[in-house]
PDB file of C-alpha atoms in Angstrom:
ATOM      1  CA  MET A   1      -5.145 -24.684   3.666  1.00 88.00           C
ATOM      2  CA  ARG A   2      -5.324 -22.456   0.514  1.00 94.00           C
ATOM      3  CA  SER A   3      -5.186 -18.800   0.133  1.00 96.00           C
ATOM      4  CA  PHE A   4      -7.845 -16.886  -1.831  1.00 97.00           C
ATOM      5  CA  LEU A   5      -7.560 -13.388  -2.813  1.00 97.00           C
ATOM      6  CA  PHE A   6     -10.630 -11.394  -2.955  1.00 97.00           C
ATOM      7  CA  GLU A   7     -11.608  -7.805  -4.291  1.00 96.00           C
ATOM      8  CA  ALA A   8     -14.292  -5.972  -2.963  1.00 97.00           C
ATOM      9  CA  LEU A   9     -16.044  -3.121  -4.919  1.00 96.00           C
ATOM     10  CA  ILE A  10     -17.928  -0.979  -2.581  1.00 97.00           C
ATOM     11  CA  THR A  11     -20.186   1.968  -4.274  1.00 96.00           C
ATOM     12  CA  LEU A  12     -22.725   4.445  -2.895  1.00 96.00           C
ATOM     13  CA  LYS A  13     -26.359   3.078  -3.558  1.00 96.00           C
ATOM     14  CA  ASP A  14     -28.117   4.984  -6.319  1.00 93.00           C
ATOM     15  CA  GLY A  15     -29.590   8.529  -4.784  1.00 93.00           C
ATOM     16  CA  ILE A  16     -26.965   8.813  -1.772  1.00 95.00           C
ATOM     17  CA  LEU A  17     -24.977  11.968  -2.117  1.00 94.00           C
ATOM     18  CA  ASP A  18     -21.332  11.976  -2.927  1.00 96.00           C
ATOM     19  CA  PRO A  19     -19.825  15.167  -1.770  1.00 96.00           C
ATOM     20  CA  GLN A  20     -16.248  13.907  -3.109  1.00 96.00           C
ATOM     21  CA  GLY A  21     -17.806  12.860  -6.577  1.00 97.00           C
ATOM     22  CA  ILE A  22     -19.420  16.319  -6.686  1.00 96.00           C
ATOM     23  CA  ALA A  23     -16.348  18.277  -5.699  1.00 97.00           C
ATOM     24  CA  THR A  24     -14.181  16.354  -8.222  1.00 97.00           C
ATOM     25  CA  GLN A  25     -16.695  16.686 -11.205  1.00 96.00           C
ATOM     26  CA  LYS A  26     -16.382  20.586 -10.261  1.00 96.00           C
ATOM     27  CA  VAL A  27     -12.729  20.734 -10.903  1.00 96.00           C
ATOM     28  CA  LEU A  28     -12.965  18.448 -13.906  1.00 96.00           C
ATOM     29  CA  LYS A  29     -15.437  21.163 -15.297  1.00 95.00           C
ATOM     30  CA  ARG A  30     -12.828  24.065 -14.582  1.00 96.00           C
ATOM     31  CA  LEU A  31     -10.308  22.260 -16.409  1.00 96.00           C
ATOM     32  CA  ASN A  32     -12.718  21.865 -19.294  1.00 96.00           C
ATOM     33  CA  TYR A  33     -12.995  18.350 -19.333  1.00 96.00           C
ATOM     34  CA  SER A  34     -16.713  17.161 -20.301  1.00 94.00           C
ATOM     35  CA  VAL A  35     -17.294  14.676 -17.626  1.00 95.00           C
ATOM     36  CA  TYR A  36     -20.195  14.123 -15.444  1.00 94.00           C
ATOM     37  CA  ASN A  37     -21.565  11.001 -12.863  1.00 95.00           C
ATOM     38  CA  VAL A  38     -18.345  11.330 -11.030  1.00 97.00           C
ATOM     39  CA  ARG A  39     -18.988   8.662  -8.230  1.00 97.00           C
ATOM     40  CA  PHE A  40     -16.334   7.641  -5.618  1.00 97.00           C
ATOM     41  CA  GLY A  41     -16.301   4.034  -3.995  1.00 97.00           C
ATOM     42  CA  LYS A  42     -13.764   1.870  -2.237  1.00 97.00           C
ATOM     43  CA  LEU A  43     -11.779  -1.206  -3.460  1.00 96.00           C
ATOM     44  CA  VAL A  44     -10.672  -3.646  -0.777  1.00 97.00           C
ATOM     45  CA  THR A  45      -8.576  -6.454  -1.459  1.00 97.00           C
ATOM     46  CA  PHE A  46      -7.736  -9.217   1.133  1.00 97.00           C
ATOM     47  CA  GLU A  47      -6.643 -12.593   1.330  1.00 97.00           C
ATOM     48  CA  VAL A  48      -8.445 -15.513   2.833  1.00 97.00           C
ATOM     49  CA  SER A  49      -7.093 -18.736   4.229  1.00 95.00           C
ATOM     50  CA  ALA A  50      -9.620 -21.702   4.088  1.00 95.00           C
ATOM     51  CA  GLU A  51     -10.103 -25.261   2.912  1.00 94.00           C
ATOM     52  CA  ASP A  52     -11.871 -24.412   0.099  1.00 95.00           C
ATOM     53  CA  LEU A  53     -13.456 -21.859  -2.411  1.00 96.00           C
ATOM     54  CA  GLU A  54     -16.876 -22.360  -0.769  1.00 97.00           C
ATOM     55  CA  THR A  55     -15.764 -21.889   2.779  1.00 96.00           C
ATOM     56  CA  ALA A  56     -13.465 -19.037   1.644  1.00 97.00           C
ATOM     57  CA  LYS A  57     -16.707 -17.290  -0.390  1.00 97.00           C
ATOM     58  CA  LYS A  58     -18.574 -17.369   2.961  1.00 97.00           C
ATOM     59  CA  VAL A  59     -15.951 -16.075   4.781  1.00 97.00           C
ATOM     60  CA  ALA A  60     -15.271 -13.229   2.219  1.00 97.00           C
ATOM     61  CA  LYS A  61     -19.032 -12.358   2.062  1.00 97.00           C
ATOM     62  CA  GLU A  62     -19.491 -12.175   6.023  1.00 97.00           C
ATOM     63  CA  ILE A  63     -16.557 -10.074   6.158  1.00 97.00           C
ATOM     64  CA  THR A  64     -17.487  -7.464   3.738  1.00 97.00           C
ATOM     65  CA  TYR A  65     -21.010  -7.478   4.836  1.00 96.00           C
ATOM     66  CA  ARG A  66     -20.177  -7.025   8.564  1.00 95.00           C
ATOM     67  CA  VAL A  67     -16.933  -5.043   8.529  1.00 96.00           C
ATOM     68  CA  LEU A  68     -15.924  -3.482   4.990  1.00 96.00           C
ATOM     69  CA  ILE A  69     -19.189  -1.724   4.013  1.00 96.00           C
ATOM     70  CA  ASN A  70     -22.288   0.434   5.355  1.00 96.00           C
ATOM     71  CA  PRO A  71     -25.286  -2.002   4.185  1.00 95.00           C
ATOM     72  CA  VAL A  72     -27.461   1.082   4.437  1.00 96.00           C
ATOM     73  CA  LEU A  73     -25.492   3.396   2.224  1.00 96.00           C
ATOM     74  CA  GLU A  74     -23.288   1.045   0.003  1.00 97.00           C
ATOM     75  CA  ASN A  75     -23.627  -1.891  -2.399  1.00 97.00           C
ATOM     76  CA  TYR A  76     -20.873  -4.188  -2.967  1.00 97.00           C
ATOM     77  CA  GLU A  77     -19.345  -6.635  -5.669  1.00 96.00           C
ATOM     78  CA  LEU A  78     -17.055  -9.576  -4.540  1.00 97.00           C
ATOM     79  CA  LYS A  79     -14.498 -10.805  -7.326  1.00 96.00           C
ATOM     80  CA  LEU A  80     -12.109 -13.701  -6.752  1.00 97.00           C
ATOM     81  CA  VAL A  81      -8.781 -12.652  -8.005  1.00 95.00           C
ATOM     82  CA  ARG A  82      -6.472 -15.392  -7.319  1.00 94.00           C
ATOM     83  CA  GLU A  83      -6.184 -18.890  -5.775  1.00 94.00           C
ATOM     84  CA  SER A  84      -3.153 -20.209  -4.500  1.00 92.00           C
ATOM     85  CA  GLU A  85      -1.495 -23.021  -2.585  1.00 86.00           C
ATOM     86  CA  ASN A  86      -0.006 -21.588   0.513  1.00 67.00           C
ATOM     87  CA  GLY A  87      -2.124 -19.776   3.167  1.00 47.00           C
TER      88      GLY A  87
ATOM     89  CA  MET B   1     -21.335  13.159 -29.264  1.00 88.00           C
ATOM     90  CA  ARG B   2     -21.252   9.525 -27.217  1.00 94.00           C
ATOM     91  CA  SER B   3     -21.125   8.667 -23.714  1.00 96.00           C
ATOM     92  CA  PHE B   4     -18.652   6.166 -22.289  1.00 97.00           C
ATOM     93  CA  LEU B   5     -18.835   4.947 -18.733  1.00 97.00           C
ATOM     94  CA  PHE B   6     -15.370   4.175 -17.024  1.00 97.00           C
ATOM     95  CA  GLU B   7     -13.930   2.430 -13.815  1.00 96.00           C
ATOM     96  CA  ALA B   8     -10.829   3.717 -12.436  1.00 97.00           C
ATOM     97  CA  LEU B   9      -9.398   1.128  -9.850  1.00 96.00           C
ATOM     98  CA  ILE B  10      -6.697   2.756  -7.810  1.00 97.00           C
ATOM     99  CA  THR B  11      -4.359   0.985  -5.378  1.00 96.00           C
ATOM    100  CA  LEU B  12      -1.556   1.851  -3.181  1.00 96.00           C
ATOM    101  CA  LYS B  13       1.803   0.935  -4.980  1.00 96.00           C
ATOM    102  CA  ASP B  14       3.414  -1.936  -3.164  1.00 93.00           C
ATOM    103  CA  GLY B  15       5.465  -1.261  -0.169  1.00 93.00           C
ATOM    104  CA  ILE B  16       3.166   1.801   0.749  1.00 95.00           C
ATOM    105  CA  LEU B  17       2.005   1.614   4.110  1.00 94.00           C
ATOM    106  CA  ASP B  18      -1.812   1.265   4.487  1.00 96.00           C
ATOM    107  CA  PRO B  19      -2.944   2.410   7.739  1.00 96.00           C
ATOM    108  CA  GLN B  20      -6.654   1.462   7.252  1.00 96.00           C
ATOM    109  CA  GLY B  21      -6.054  -1.696   5.811  1.00 97.00           C
ATOM    110  CA  ILE B  22      -3.521  -2.570   8.901  1.00 96.00           C
ATOM    111  CA  ALA B  23      -6.451  -1.253  11.231  1.00 97.00           C
ATOM    112  CA  THR B  24      -9.351  -3.256   9.542  1.00 97.00           C
ATOM    113  CA  GLN B  25      -7.178  -6.273   9.634  1.00 96.00           C
ATOM    114  CA  LYS B  26      -6.287  -6.180  13.395  1.00 96.00           C
ATOM    115  CA  VAL B  27     -10.272  -5.795  13.788  1.00 96.00           C
ATOM    116  CA  LEU B  28     -11.008  -8.964  11.531  1.00 96.00           C
ATOM    117  CA  LYS B  29      -8.128 -10.984  13.425  1.00 95.00           C
ATOM    118  CA  ARG B  30     -10.133 -10.155  16.804  1.00 96.00           C
ATOM    119  CA  LEU B  31     -13.214 -11.393  15.167  1.00 96.00           C
ATOM    120  CA  ASN B  32     -11.250 -14.562  14.406  1.00 96.00           C
ATOM    121  CA  TYR B  33     -11.104 -14.371  10.735  1.00 96.00           C
ATOM    122  CA  SER B  34      -8.184 -16.003   9.001  1.00 94.00           C
ATOM    123  CA  VAL B  35      -7.763 -12.867   6.644  1.00 95.00           C
ATOM    124  CA  TYR B  36      -4.512 -11.086   5.711  1.00 94.00           C
ATOM    125  CA  ASN B  37      -3.105  -8.678   3.217  1.00 95.00           C
ATOM    126  CA  VAL B  38      -6.038  -6.074   3.620  1.00 97.00           C
ATOM    127  CA  ARG B  39      -5.572  -3.128   1.241  1.00 97.00           C
ATOM    128  CA  PHE B  40      -7.676  -0.177   0.734  1.00 97.00           C
ATOM    129  CA  GLY B  41      -8.031   1.439  -2.636  1.00 97.00           C
ATOM    130  CA  LYS B  42     -10.480   4.186  -4.476  1.00 97.00           C
ATOM    131  CA  LEU B  43     -12.771   2.931  -7.123  1.00 96.00           C
ATOM    132  CA  VAL B  44     -14.072   5.981  -9.300  1.00 97.00           C
ATOM    133  CA  THR B  45     -16.599   5.795 -12.005  1.00 97.00           C
ATOM    134  CA  PHE B  46     -17.168   8.590 -14.400  1.00 97.00           C
ATOM    135  CA  GLU B  47     -18.689   9.436 -17.905  1.00 97.00           C
ATOM    136  CA  VAL B  48     -16.835  11.057 -20.673  1.00 97.00           C
ATOM    137  CA  SER B  49     -18.636  12.703 -23.445  1.00 95.00           C
ATOM    138  CA  ALA B  50     -16.606  12.373 -26.634  1.00 95.00           C
ATOM    139  CA  GLU B  51     -16.812  11.636 -30.338  1.00 94.00           C
ATOM    140  CA  ASP B  52     -15.062   8.444 -30.342  1.00 95.00           C
ATOM    141  CA  LEU B  53     -13.595   5.683 -28.107  1.00 96.00           C
ATOM    142  CA  GLU B  54      -9.947   6.812 -28.675  1.00 97.00           C
ATOM    143  CA  THR B  55     -10.636  10.439 -27.765  1.00 96.00           C
ATOM    144  CA  ALA B  56     -12.842   9.218 -24.748  1.00 97.00           C
ATOM    145  CA  LYS B  57      -9.970   6.905 -23.519  1.00 97.00           C
ATOM    146  CA  LYS B  58      -7.186   9.635 -23.886  1.00 97.00           C
ATOM    147  CA  VAL B  59      -9.500  11.914 -21.966  1.00 97.00           C
ATOM    148  CA  ALA B  60      -9.998   9.372 -18.911  1.00 97.00           C
ATOM    149  CA  LYS B  61      -6.263   8.647 -18.727  1.00 97.00           C
ATOM    150  CA  GLU B  62      -5.656  12.159 -18.507  1.00 97.00           C
ATOM    151  CA  ILE B  63      -8.418  12.943 -15.903  1.00 97.00           C
ATOM    152  CA  THR B  64      -7.018   9.901 -13.903  1.00 97.00           C
ATOM    153  CA  TYR B  65      -3.395  10.875 -13.912  1.00 96.00           C
ATOM    154  CA  ARG B  66      -3.977  14.546 -13.372  1.00 95.00           C
ATOM    155  CA  VAL B  67      -6.885  14.548 -10.738  1.00 96.00           C
ATOM    156  CA  LEU B  68      -7.864  11.302  -9.427  1.00 96.00           C
ATOM    157  CA  ILE B  69      -4.688   9.525  -8.486  1.00 96.00           C
ATOM    158  CA  ASN B  70      -1.400  10.567  -6.644  1.00 96.00           C
ATOM    159  CA  PRO B  71       1.118   9.243  -9.083  1.00 95.00           C
ATOM    160  CA  VAL B  72       3.949   9.109  -6.571  1.00 96.00           C
ATOM    161  CA  LEU B  73       1.740   6.755  -4.245  1.00 96.00           C
ATOM    162  CA  GLU B  74      -0.807   4.996  -6.474  1.00 97.00           C
ATOM    163  CA  ASN B  75      -1.350   2.772  -9.349  1.00 97.00           C
ATOM    164  CA  TYR B  76      -4.328   2.645 -11.568  1.00 97.00           C
ATOM    165  CA  GLU B  77      -6.244   0.594 -13.810  1.00 96.00           C
ATOM    166  CA  LEU B  78      -9.051   1.917 -16.220  1.00 97.00           C
ATOM    167  CA  LYS B  79     -11.902  -0.132 -17.382  1.00 96.00           C
ATOM    168  CA  LEU B  80     -14.620   0.917 -20.162  1.00 97.00           C
ATOM    169  CA  VAL B  81     -17.741  -0.131 -18.496  1.00 95.00           C
ATOM    170  CA  ARG B  82     -20.139   0.963 -20.982  1.00 94.00           C
ATOM    171  CA  GLU B  83     -20.755   3.001 -24.195  1.00 94.00           C
ATOM    172  CA  SER B  84     -23.903   4.782 -24.787  1.00 92.00           C
ATOM    173  CA  GLU B  85     -25.368   7.161 -27.727  1.00 86.00           C
ATOM    174  CA  ASN B  86     -26.347   9.945 -25.653  1.00 68.00           C
ATOM    175  CA  GLY B  87     -23.992  12.432 -23.871  1.00 48.00           C
TER     176      GLY B  87
END
């Protein structure tokens, strides 16, 4: 078995209100920073133990879609960070 | 002025307990996924309006350190995603 480290970058879909982003942007404006479009998302890292990369990718995609995101509100992007022997 | 889109990848420092990661890992184990080291972090995107890239980077770093992260518990990585004319 091999170990595959994935990174799931989870962002709100366009048009979905982001109260945390709006609140943060107000704070930054009060501190006189010229910043806008502040949007919060999730970054989830996890290791999958699998025979090969294809299997690991399939598991990672399934986990992300079933458990980590809300498919109605969120998009996701999966990145393989590292592959290693143990696992 | 130009507009610079940044991505701040914010993760918990090693050794800091991640209750959300632990809870998620338990759920995944119950669903028979061979997954471990589940860790949650934040992904914040924001646009900085500045004269040049150096100034924008300085602002982005300052914003991230002062407002977006808790320096005691979290690490961060800043990525420039896109640079554009308006801003």
